[in-house]
């Protein structure tokens, strides 16, 4: 009987929860990948967008009321959500994914001024759905998490605010909000992006950080956001302003990600959470998927990652005109790809990529609709959507040469975009004379233009 009562309470709490996904950031550390799209809309893992992980976690957790707060270059994000996330039952079950762009709802001067202000400008929507609990999420992290577990932990804590936390290597913690907690799980200190992150007691090599996942009592959130809105010294940000203020009042509970992490079916892997905010972290997170047993299991049918999936033919490997076989080792090759007599190692190819004969690709992430012409050698690189790499080009072997036209990251990952290739073409038109498309960025005729232009 107690189990039934506990389940009923959890079900009721989930039905009274609204999730707000913060998806309006510029993501400038991803450089050219966010020139035409918001960071949550960046492609990831062969067929997904980054935001699909937060939305899928909500759906799989039983939280079916979701608002996506957008602002910066949101066209492709809007298209992705409208095309791929309209299957929820709004009419009969009250389920939805609503896009909430910055609309100057409070006045006619300001757009969203910060993460807290973005939520403040949508408080009327929270009230409209009789919300008791508000889940505030970042839309640009990769992980699998059961938010219902965190919700019940939040309710048991009797605190009006809970923050999900995870330990990371201390040398990486400066990019996050760092926390210290007491024996009862109460947050005693919170420092946003400190130069010298505090160590976890007993483990000098690790720091406890905020994952940017918050549960609030709805009435309390309304009160604290209205207070923050009246503060002219505030930057109206959860990490910089709201959470530190609440910590000083001893009102923040720390939720350990170990409790709610959705692990692989083998249960042996570590809890996986990654901020893919830089070129290096984005590249490495994609390549994580090529391992035999990756910590992030996108093949787990019990916790699927939902997305907008266009109907495409299966991947195809073909011998080339010299009877050379196509070889793929430890790679993720998505639907619609065609590979002619080339070698692909430890790489992720998104949908509808074509690789012509005699190419060698190693540790390469290739976005949709890219075309790799004959004889290219590419390693440790990211190739943007619709790029056409000219025949025989080498990328990733000479950083100094690559940096003349492409971006080379601190760890030596080369980013290639269409704009970069256009600049190269102006200086070296002879390199592009053998291109199959004849024009950089023009779709090769055998494939449809899927999803949207961004």
Tab-separated table of C-alpha atoms in Angstrom:
chain	number	residue	atom	x	y	z
A	1	UNK	CA	0.000	0.000	0.000
A	2	UNK	CA	2.868	2.380	0.795
A	3	UNK	CA	4.340	1.693	-2.662
A	4	UNK	CA	1.009	2.623	-4.296
A	5	UNK	CA	0.796	5.815	-2.257
A	6	UNK	CA	4.408	6.711	-3.100
A	7	UNK	CA	3.822	6.098	-6.802
A	8	UNK	CA	0.619	8.152	-6.723
A	9	UNK	CA	2.444	11.064	-5.107
A	10	UNK	CA	5.205	10.869	-7.711
A	11	UNK	CA	2.707	10.723	-10.586
A	12	UNK	CA	0.788	13.693	-9.194
A	13	UNK	CA	4.003	15.702	-8.767
A	14	UNK	CA	5.117	14.997	-12.341
A	15	UNK	CA	1.725	16.049	-13.706
A	16	UNK	CA	2.029	19.341	-11.790
A	17	UNK	CA	5.537	20.041	-13.134
A	18	UNK	CA	6.436	22.340	-16.017
A	19	UNK	CA	9.922	22.147	-17.509
A	20	UNK	CA	11.517	25.275	-18.968
A	21	UNK	CA	14.489	24.617	-21.237
A	22	UNK	CA	16.886	27.548	-21.596
A	23	UNK	CA	17.874	27.482	-25.267
A	24	UNK	CA	18.655	31.095	-26.104
A	25	UNK	CA	22.425	31.273	-25.595
A	26	UNK	CA	24.900	32.256	-28.283
A	27	UNK	CA	27.328	29.411	-27.656
A	28	UNK	CA	30.233	31.528	-28.879
A	29	UNK	CA	32.827	28.996	-27.693
A	30	UNK	CA	31.596	26.688	-30.464
A	31	UNK	CA	32.809	29.354	-32.851
A	32	UNK	CA	31.526	28.980	-36.435
A	33	UNK	CA	29.180	26.102	-35.555
A	34	UNK	CA	26.864	28.665	-33.929
A	35	UNK	CA	27.204	31.378	-36.569
A	36	UNK	CA	23.862	30.375	-38.106
A	37	UNK	CA	22.185	28.451	-35.278
A	38	UNK	CA	21.697	28.465	-31.522
A	39	UNK	CA	23.919	26.071	-29.586
A	40	UNK	CA	21.050	23.707	-28.602
A	41	UNK	CA	20.293	23.259	-32.323
A	42	UNK	CA	23.809	22.053	-33.194
A	43	UNK	CA	23.855	18.524	-34.639
A	44	UNK	CA	25.101	15.736	-32.387
A	45	UNK	CA	25.647	11.980	-32.455
A	46	UNK	CA	24.805	11.186	-36.079
A	47	UNK	CA	21.102	12.133	-36.132
A	48	UNK	CA	20.247	14.274	-33.101
A	49	UNK	CA	20.393	17.900	-32.002
A	50	UNK	CA	21.865	18.815	-28.624
A	51	UNK	CA	18.485	19.919	-27.246
A	52	UNK	CA	16.992	16.474	-27.923
A	53	UNK	CA	18.696	15.136	-24.791
A	54	UNK	CA	17.015	17.548	-22.369
A	55	UNK	CA	13.622	17.146	-24.065
A	56	UNK	CA	13.940	13.347	-24.204
A	57	UNK	CA	14.858	13.243	-20.512
A	58	UNK	CA	11.670	15.165	-19.755
A	59	UNK	CA	9.530	12.897	-21.915
A	60	UNK	CA	11.038	9.684	-20.544
A	61	UNK	CA	10.752	10.994	-16.966
A	62	UNK	CA	7.017	11.543	-17.343
A	63	UNK	CA	7.229	15.344	-17.491
A	64	UNK	CA	5.110	16.240	-20.499
A	65	UNK	CA	4.735	20.018	-20.173
A	66	UNK	CA	7.793	21.669	-21.710
A	67	UNK	CA	8.604	25.214	-22.744
A	68	UNK	CA	11.694	26.033	-24.809
A	69	UNK	CA	12.966	29.578	-24.250
A	70	UNK	CA	14.721	30.837	-27.383
A	71	UNK	CA	16.387	34.045	-28.468
A	72	UNK	CA	19.636	33.826	-30.445
A	73	UNK	CA	19.419	32.656	-34.105
A	74	UNK	CA	16.584	30.298	-33.308
A	75	UNK	CA	15.256	29.540	-36.808
A	76	UNK	CA	16.689	26.021	-37.119
A	77	UNK	CA	15.801	25.264	-33.487
A	78	UNK	CA	12.200	26.333	-34.072
A	79	UNK	CA	11.980	24.225	-37.228
A	80	UNK	CA	13.452	21.208	-35.475
A	81	UNK	CA	10.979	21.372	-32.587
A	82	UNK	CA	7.985	22.056	-34.825
A	83	UNK	CA	8.883	19.177	-37.158
A	84	UNK	CA	10.012	16.630	-34.588
A	85	UNK	CA	8.267	17.346	-31.289
A	86	UNK	CA	4.594	17.770	-32.173
A	87	UNK	CA	3.524	14.203	-31.308
A	88	UNK	CA	2.495	14.962	-27.711
A	89	UNK	CA	-1.232	14.890	-26.849
A	90	UNK	CA	-2.142	18.453	-25.926
A	91	UNK	CA	-5.895	18.278	-26.476
A	92	UNK	CA	-6.687	15.396	-24.122
A	93	UNK	CA	-3.626	14.970	-21.909
A	94	UNK	CA	-2.292	18.525	-21.619
A	95	UNK	CA	1.090	17.477	-23.007
A	96	UNK	CA	3.113	19.924	-25.082
A	97	UNK	CA	6.430	21.349	-26.176
A	98	UNK	CA	5.940	25.096	-26.582
A	99	UNK	CA	8.513	27.415	-28.087
A	100	UNK	CA	8.771	30.623	-26.044
A	101	UNK	CA	10.837	33.157	-27.999
A	102	UNK	CA	11.858	36.498	-26.533
A	103	UNK	CA	8.811	38.691	-27.203
A	104	UNK	CA	9.431	41.740	-25.011
A	105	UNK	CA	6.547	40.494	-22.847
A	106	UNK	CA	7.379	42.754	-19.878
A	107	UNK	CA	8.123	45.940	-21.782
A	108	UNK	CA	8.953	47.075	-25.292
A	109	UNK	CA	12.634	47.720	-24.639
A	110	UNK	CA	14.268	44.545	-23.350
A	111	UNK	CA	14.627	41.027	-24.707
A	112	UNK	CA	15.763	38.286	-22.315
A	113	UNK	CA	18.429	39.871	-20.116
A	114	UNK	CA	19.645	36.613	-18.569
A	115	UNK	CA	18.508	33.092	-17.749
A	116	UNK	CA	16.471	34.209	-14.733
A	117	UNK	CA	14.896	37.064	-16.675
A	118	UNK	CA	13.901	34.633	-19.435
A	119	UNK	CA	11.932	32.576	-16.907
A	120	UNK	CA	10.547	35.733	-15.253
A	121	UNK	CA	9.108	36.905	-18.574
A	122	UNK	CA	7.210	33.621	-18.856
A	123	UNK	CA	5.748	33.391	-15.346
A	124	UNK	CA	2.253	33.873	-16.743
A	125	UNK	CA	2.643	30.663	-18.734
A	126	UNK	CA	3.652	28.783	-15.578
A	127	UNK	CA	0.544	30.087	-13.800
A	128	UNK	CA	-1.681	29.143	-16.739
A	129	UNK	CA	-0.954	25.440	-16.301
A	130	UNK	CA	-1.486	25.223	-12.552
A	131	UNK	CA	2.185	24.433	-12.025
A	132	UNK	CA	3.404	23.510	-8.551
A	133	UNK	CA	6.973	22.573	-9.486
A	134	UNK	CA	9.198	24.205	-12.089
A	135	UNK	CA	12.139	22.361	-13.639
A	136	UNK	CA	14.665	24.767	-15.187
A	137	UNK	CA	17.114	23.159	-17.607
A	138	UNK	CA	19.964	24.110	-19.848
A	139	UNK	CA	19.356	22.997	-23.429
A	140	UNK	CA	23.002	22.478	-24.334
A	141	UNK	CA	24.282	19.514	-22.288
A	142	UNK	CA	24.558	15.842	-23.233
A	143	UNK	CA	23.332	13.346	-20.612
A	144	UNK	CA	20.513	10.963	-19.635
A	145	UNK	CA	18.705	11.701	-16.401
A	146	UNK	CA	15.459	10.699	-14.726
A	147	UNK	CA	14.105	14.042	-13.557
A	148	UNK	CA	11.290	12.355	-11.591
A	149	UNK	CA	13.904	10.945	-9.193
A	150	UNK	CA	15.292	14.435	-8.657
A	151	UNK	CA	11.755	15.793	-8.206
A	152	UNK	CA	11.002	13.377	-5.366
A	153	UNK	CA	14.395	14.093	-3.777
A	154	UNK	CA	13.553	17.788	-4.020
A	155	UNK	CA	10.183	17.267	-2.286
A	156	UNK	CA	11.754	15.212	0.510
A	157	UNK	CA	14.409	17.879	1.122
A	158	UNK	CA	11.747	20.452	2.153
A	159	UNK	CA	13.885	23.127	0.456
A	160	UNK	CA	12.218	25.465	-2.067
A	161	UNK	CA	15.124	25.007	-4.503
A	162	UNK	CA	17.233	22.009	-5.549
A	163	UNK	CA	20.313	21.995	-7.774
A	164	UNK	CA	21.675	18.900	-9.521
A	165	UNK	CA	25.404	18.456	-9.012
A	166	UNK	CA	28.254	16.258	-10.232
A	167	UNK	CA	31.965	15.943	-9.461
A	168	UNK	CA	34.382	16.908	-12.248
A	169	UNK	CA	38.186	17.157	-12.398
A	170	UNK	CA	39.213	20.319	-10.583
A	171	UNK	CA	41.136	21.608	-13.603
A	172	UNK	CA	37.896	21.702	-15.634
A	173	UNK	CA	35.674	23.269	-12.977
A	174	UNK	CA	36.423	26.943	-13.713
A	175	UNK	CA	33.829	26.918	-16.493
A	176	UNK	CA	30.990	26.052	-14.092
A	177	UNK	CA	29.246	27.120	-10.925
A	178	UNK	CA	31.131	25.397	-8.086
A	179	UNK	CA	29.425	24.197	-4.912
A	180	UNK	CA	30.159	23.091	-1.386
A	181	UNK	CA	27.619	21.148	0.676
A	182	UNK	CA	27.200	19.954	4.262
A	183	UNK	CA	26.437	16.461	5.582
A	184	UNK	CA	22.699	16.938	5.087
A	185	UNK	CA	23.012	17.951	1.423
A	186	UNK	CA	22.442	21.670	1.983
A	187	UNK	CA	24.501	23.928	-0.281
A	188	UNK	CA	26.725	26.072	1.897
A	189	UNK	CA	28.681	27.916	-0.795
A	190	UNK	CA	28.229	28.615	-4.507
A	191	UNK	CA	30.808	30.383	-6.706
A	192	UNK	CA	30.157	31.034	-10.374
A	193	UNK	CA	33.162	30.140	-12.580
A	194	UNK	CA	35.962	30.710	-10.032
A	195	UNK	CA	39.600	30.880	-11.120
A	196	UNK	CA	40.578	28.581	-8.253
A	197	UNK	CA	37.744	26.031	-7.822
A	198	UNK	CA	37.282	24.570	-4.327
A	199	UNK	CA	38.126	20.899	-3.889
A	200	UNK	CA	35.738	18.230	-2.669
A	201	UNK	CA	36.552	17.326	0.958
A	202	UNK	CA	38.750	14.242	0.888
A	203	UNK	CA	39.375	14.515	-2.859
A	204	UNK	CA	41.675	17.422	-3.785
A	205	UNK	CA	41.507	16.540	-7.489
A	206	UNK	CA	37.745	17.025	-7.867
A	207	UNK	CA	35.225	19.854	-7.581
A	208	UNK	CA	31.472	19.655	-7.122
A	209	UNK	CA	29.721	21.675	-9.835
A	210	UNK	CA	26.187	22.687	-10.713
A	211	UNK	CA	24.755	20.937	-13.782
A	212	UNK	CA	22.451	23.875	-14.519
A	213	UNK	CA	19.391	21.802	-13.536
A	214	UNK	CA	17.071	23.372	-10.952
A	215	UNK	CA	13.793	22.395	-9.291
A	216	UNK	CA	11.744	25.178	-7.680
A	217	UNK	CA	8.482	25.443	-5.857
A	218	UNK	CA	6.481	27.502	-8.358
A	219	UNK	CA	5.189	30.063	-5.820
A	220	UNK	CA	8.683	30.520	-4.386
A	221	UNK	CA	10.213	30.921	-7.866
A	222	UNK	CA	7.702	33.649	-8.715
A	223	UNK	CA	8.559	35.496	-5.512
A	224	UNK	CA	12.339	35.278	-5.932
A	225	UNK	CA	12.242	36.277	-9.626
A	226	UNK	CA	10.086	39.309	-8.925
A	227	UNK	CA	12.558	40.308	-6.229
A	228	UNK	CA	15.458	39.866	-8.652
A	229	UNK	CA	13.665	41.849	-11.350
A	230	UNK	CA	13.553	44.866	-9.029
A	231	UNK	CA	17.299	44.675	-8.302
A	232	UNK	CA	19.188	47.078	-10.648
A	233	UNK	CA	22.526	45.512	-9.652
A	234	UNK	CA	21.489	42.021	-10.767
A	235	UNK	CA	22.466	40.478	-14.099
A	236	UNK	CA	19.280	38.375	-13.807
A	237	UNK	CA	21.070	35.067	-14.142
A	238	UNK	CA	20.461	31.873	-12.154
A	239	UNK	CA	24.129	31.003	-11.722
A	240	UNK	CA	25.408	34.511	-11.038
A	241	UNK	CA	22.558	35.943	-8.981
A	242	UNK	CA	19.637	33.707	-7.981
A	243	UNK	CA	21.420	30.614	-6.676
A	244	UNK	CA	24.143	32.502	-4.697
A	245	UNK	CA	21.452	34.593	-2.972
A	246	UNK	CA	19.458	31.507	-2.034
A	247	UNK	CA	22.569	29.709	-0.787
A	248	UNK	CA	23.256	32.571	1.617
A	249	UNK	CA	19.728	32.061	2.963
A	250	UNK	CA	20.371	28.295	3.266
A	251	UNK	CA	17.495	27.462	0.926
A	252	UNK	CA	19.243	25.270	-1.685
A	253	UNK	CA	19.380	21.482	-1.620
A	254	UNK	CA	22.066	19.605	-3.613
A	255	UNK	CA	20.799	16.656	-5.640
A	256	UNK	CA	23.507	14.106	-6.431
A	257	UNK	CA	23.404	13.104	-10.110
A	258	UNK	CA	24.377	9.568	-9.055
A	259	UNK	CA	20.790	9.135	-7.788
A	260	UNK	CA	19.011	10.028	-11.046
A	261	UNK	CA	21.562	9.210	-13.741
A	262	UNK	CA	20.259	6.760	-16.363
A	263	UNK	CA	23.151	4.371	-16.815
A	264	UNK	CA	23.853	1.894	-19.574
A	265	UNK	CA	22.073	-1.435	-19.423
A	266	UNK	CA	25.250	-3.036	-18.067
A	267	UNK	CA	25.138	-0.527	-15.145
A	268	UNK	CA	28.932	-0.545	-15.094
A	269	UNK	CA	29.661	2.769	-16.779
A	270	UNK	CA	30.142	6.041	-14.950
A	271	UNK	CA	27.389	8.646	-14.930
A	272	UNK	CA	27.742	10.577	-18.175
A	273	UNK	CA	27.245	14.337	-18.364
A	274	UNK	CA	29.087	16.608	-20.733
A	275	UNK	CA	29.006	20.300	-21.518
A	276	UNK	CA	29.793	20.396	-25.240
A	277	UNK	CA	30.504	24.116	-25.188
A	278	UNK	CA	33.877	24.095	-26.966
A	279	UNK	CA	35.075	22.643	-30.254
A	280	UNK	CA	37.300	20.176	-28.398
A	281	UNK	CA	34.581	18.953	-26.000
A	282	UNK	CA	32.007	18.741	-28.810
A	283	UNK	CA	34.370	16.702	-30.994
A	284	UNK	CA	35.369	14.347	-28.173
A	285	UNK	CA	31.741	13.825	-27.068
A	286	UNK	CA	30.786	12.734	-30.568
A	287	UNK	CA	33.770	10.388	-30.784
A	288	UNK	CA	32.821	8.896	-27.396
A	289	UNK	CA	29.942	7.236	-29.255
A	290	UNK	CA	32.313	5.251	-31.480
A	291	UNK	CA	33.680	3.237	-28.543
A	292	UNK	CA	32.544	-0.372	-28.153
A	293	UNK	CA	30.866	0.407	-24.817
A	294	UNK	CA	30.335	4.175	-24.616
A	295	UNK	CA	29.216	5.689	-21.314
A	296	UNK	CA	26.377	7.408	-23.198
A	297	UNK	CA	24.153	4.642	-24.564
A	298	UNK	CA	22.018	6.040	-27.378
A	299	UNK	CA	20.951	2.479	-28.279
A	300	UNK	CA	19.035	1.919	-25.025
A	301	UNK	CA	15.420	1.412	-26.100
A	302	UNK	CA	14.251	1.781	-22.491
A	303	UNK	CA	15.405	5.417	-22.470
A	304	UNK	CA	15.322	6.533	-26.121
A	305	UNK	CA	16.556	9.858	-27.409
A	306	UNK	CA	13.748	11.342	-29.489
A	307	UNK	CA	14.372	13.596	-32.466
A	308	UNK	CA	13.089	14.743	-35.838
A	309	UNK	CA	13.843	11.824	-38.159
A	310	UNK	CA	13.452	12.199	-41.926
A	311	UNK	CA	12.773	9.019	-43.902
A	312	UNK	CA	16.048	8.111	-45.622
A	313	UNK	CA	17.466	4.987	-47.281
A	314	UNK	CA	19.948	2.755	-45.419
A	315	UNK	CA	23.673	3.442	-45.455
A	316	UNK	CA	25.458	1.984	-48.472
A	317	UNK	CA	29.078	0.802	-48.869
A	318	UNK	CA	30.258	0.289	-52.457
A	319	UNK	CA	33.452	-0.907	-54.114
A	320	UNK	CA	35.023	1.822	-56.217
A	321	UNK	CA	35.904	1.639	-59.917
A	322	UNK	CA	39.240	-0.004	-59.012
A	323	UNK	CA	37.426	-2.699	-56.992
A	324	UNK	CA	38.644	-1.228	-53.668
A	325	UNK	CA	36.421	-2.148	-50.732
A	326	UNK	CA	34.831	0.362	-48.399
A	327	UNK	CA	35.958	-0.152	-44.800
A	328	UNK	CA	34.348	1.235	-41.642
A	329	UNK	CA	35.861	0.512	-38.223
A	330	UNK	CA	34.509	1.774	-34.851
A	331	UNK	CA	32.372	4.393	-36.563
A	332	UNK	CA	28.808	5.679	-36.456
A	333	UNK	CA	27.425	5.874	-39.993
A	334	UNK	CA	23.927	7.343	-40.315
A	335	UNK	CA	21.105	6.717	-42.751
A	336	UNK	CA	21.428	8.022	-46.286
A	337	UNK	CA	25.233	7.862	-46.339
A	338	UNK	CA	27.014	6.434	-49.391
A	339	UNK	CA	30.675	5.407	-49.185
A	340	UNK	CA	32.681	4.419	-52.280
A	341	UNK	CA	35.902	2.438	-51.726
A	342	UNK	CA	37.159	4.480	-48.772
A	343	UNK	CA	38.379	3.861	-45.243
A	344	UNK	CA	36.503	5.356	-42.288
A	345	UNK	CA	37.966	4.923	-38.807
A	346	UNK	CA	36.675	6.118	-35.416
A	347	UNK	CA	34.369	8.678	-37.030
A	348	UNK	CA	30.782	9.934	-36.894
A	349	UNK	CA	28.984	10.555	-40.180
A	350	UNK	CA	25.634	12.292	-39.939
A	351	UNK	CA	22.807	11.632	-42.368
A	352	UNK	CA	23.271	11.787	-46.141
A	353	UNK	CA	27.044	12.167	-46.282
A	354	UNK	CA	28.813	11.015	-49.453
A	355	UNK	CA	32.421	9.827	-49.453
A	356	UNK	CA	34.051	9.271	-52.850
A	357	UNK	CA	36.796	6.689	-53.562
A	358	UNK	CA	40.292	6.569	-52.072
A	359	UNK	CA	39.533	8.690	-49.027
A	360	UNK	CA	40.905	8.064	-45.535
A	361	UNK	CA	38.924	9.502	-42.616
A	362	UNK	CA	40.062	9.094	-39.016
A	363	UNK	CA	38.401	10.679	-35.959
A	364	UNK	CA	36.241	12.919	-38.117
A	365	UNK	CA	32.777	14.297	-37.327
A	366	UNK	CA	30.891	15.084	-40.545
A	367	UNK	CA	27.592	16.964	-40.481
A	368	UNK	CA	24.636	16.187	-42.802
A	369	UNK	CA	24.819	16.521	-46.577
A	370	UNK	CA	28.597	16.907	-46.722
A	371	UNK	CA	30.488	15.641	-49.790
A	372	UNK	CA	34.026	14.303	-49.501
A	373	UNK	CA	35.598	14.112	-52.974
A	374	UNK	CA	38.072	11.502	-54.180
A	375	UNK	CA	41.428	11.066	-52.483
A	376	UNK	CA	40.867	13.235	-49.394
A	377	UNK	CA	42.770	12.472	-46.193
A	378	UNK	CA	41.115	13.940	-43.086
A	379	UNK	CA	41.755	13.342	-39.402
A	380	UNK	CA	40.775	14.997	-36.094
A	381	UNK	CA	38.304	17.335	-37.769
A	382	UNK	CA	34.699	18.571	-37.812
A	383	UNK	CA	33.172	19.128	-41.253
A	384	UNK	CA	30.131	21.418	-41.234
A	385	UNK	CA	26.804	20.783	-42.957
A	386	UNK	CA	26.801	20.821	-46.783
A	387	UNK	CA	30.561	21.288	-47.056
A	388	UNK	CA	32.200	19.893	-50.176
A	389	UNK	CA	35.834	18.979	-49.620
A	390	UNK	CA	37.782	19.286	-52.909
A	391	UNK	CA	39.605	16.240	-54.329
A	392	UNK	CA	42.874	15.235	-52.720
A	393	UNK	CA	42.724	17.769	-49.872
A	394	UNK	CA	44.520	16.892	-46.635
A	395	UNK	CA	43.094	18.209	-43.370
A	396	UNK	CA	44.436	17.589	-39.896
A	397	UNK	CA	48.006	16.706	-40.824
A	398	UNK	CA	49.587	20.173	-40.827
A	399	UNK	CA	48.051	22.561	-38.251
A	400	UNK	CA	49.945	25.574	-39.565
A	401	UNK	CA	48.702	24.974	-43.088
A	402	UNK	CA	45.148	24.259	-41.909
A	403	UNK	CA	44.982	27.454	-39.843
A	404	UNK	CA	45.367	29.598	-42.977
A	405	UNK	CA	41.751	28.917	-43.872
A	406	UNK	CA	40.252	26.766	-41.118
A	407	UNK	CA	39.955	27.007	-37.350
A	408	UNK	CA	42.340	24.780	-35.381
A	409	UNK	CA	41.456	24.248	-31.714
A	410	UNK	CA	43.939	24.200	-28.807
A	411	UNK	CA	44.058	20.387	-28.946
A	412	UNK	CA	44.473	20.303	-32.725
A	413	UNK	CA	40.900	19.664	-33.903
A	414	UNK	CA	40.237	21.350	-37.252
A	415	UNK	CA	36.846	22.931	-37.953
A	416	UNK	CA	35.826	23.315	-41.616
A	417	UNK	CA	32.783	25.339	-42.724
A	418	UNK	CA	31.376	26.406	-46.076
A	419	UNK	CA	32.441	30.003	-45.510
A	420	UNK	CA	36.016	28.845	-44.885
A	421	UNK	CA	35.970	26.755	-48.057
A	422	UNK	CA	34.674	29.739	-50.030
A	423	UNK	CA	37.668	31.781	-48.889
A	424	UNK	CA	39.996	28.972	-49.909
A	425	UNK	CA	38.292	28.718	-53.289
A	426	UNK	CA	38.858	32.415	-54.013
A	427	UNK	CA	42.601	31.997	-53.430
A	428	UNK	CA	42.955	28.530	-54.978
A	429	UNK	CA	40.201	27.920	-57.543
A	430	UNK	CA	42.252	25.131	-59.098
A	431	UNK	CA	41.717	22.945	-56.021
A	432	UNK	CA	37.970	22.997	-56.612
A	433	UNK	CA	38.058	22.323	-60.357
A	434	UNK	CA	37.316	18.632	-59.815
A	435	UNK	CA	34.451	19.115	-57.363
A	436	UNK	CA	31.375	17.090	-58.175
A	437	UNK	CA	29.028	19.888	-57.209
A	438	UNK	CA	31.005	22.546	-59.092
A	439	UNK	CA	29.820	25.059	-56.512
A	440	UNK	CA	30.663	25.000	-52.833
A	441	UNK	CA	27.510	24.443	-50.795
A	442	UNK	CA	25.344	23.285	-53.699
A	443	UNK	CA	23.500	20.088	-52.853
A	444	UNK	CA	24.610	17.079	-54.830
A	445	UNK	CA	21.608	15.921	-56.838
A	446	UNK	CA	21.220	12.381	-55.470
A	447	UNK	CA	20.106	13.468	-51.992
A	448	UNK	CA	17.143	15.460	-50.662
A	449	UNK	CA	17.669	18.600	-48.638
A	450	UNK	CA	16.634	17.207	-45.252
A	451	UNK	CA	15.383	18.889	-42.052
A	452	UNK	CA	16.059	22.568	-42.700
A	453	UNK	CA	18.742	24.693	-44.259
A	454	UNK	CA	20.550	25.225	-40.945
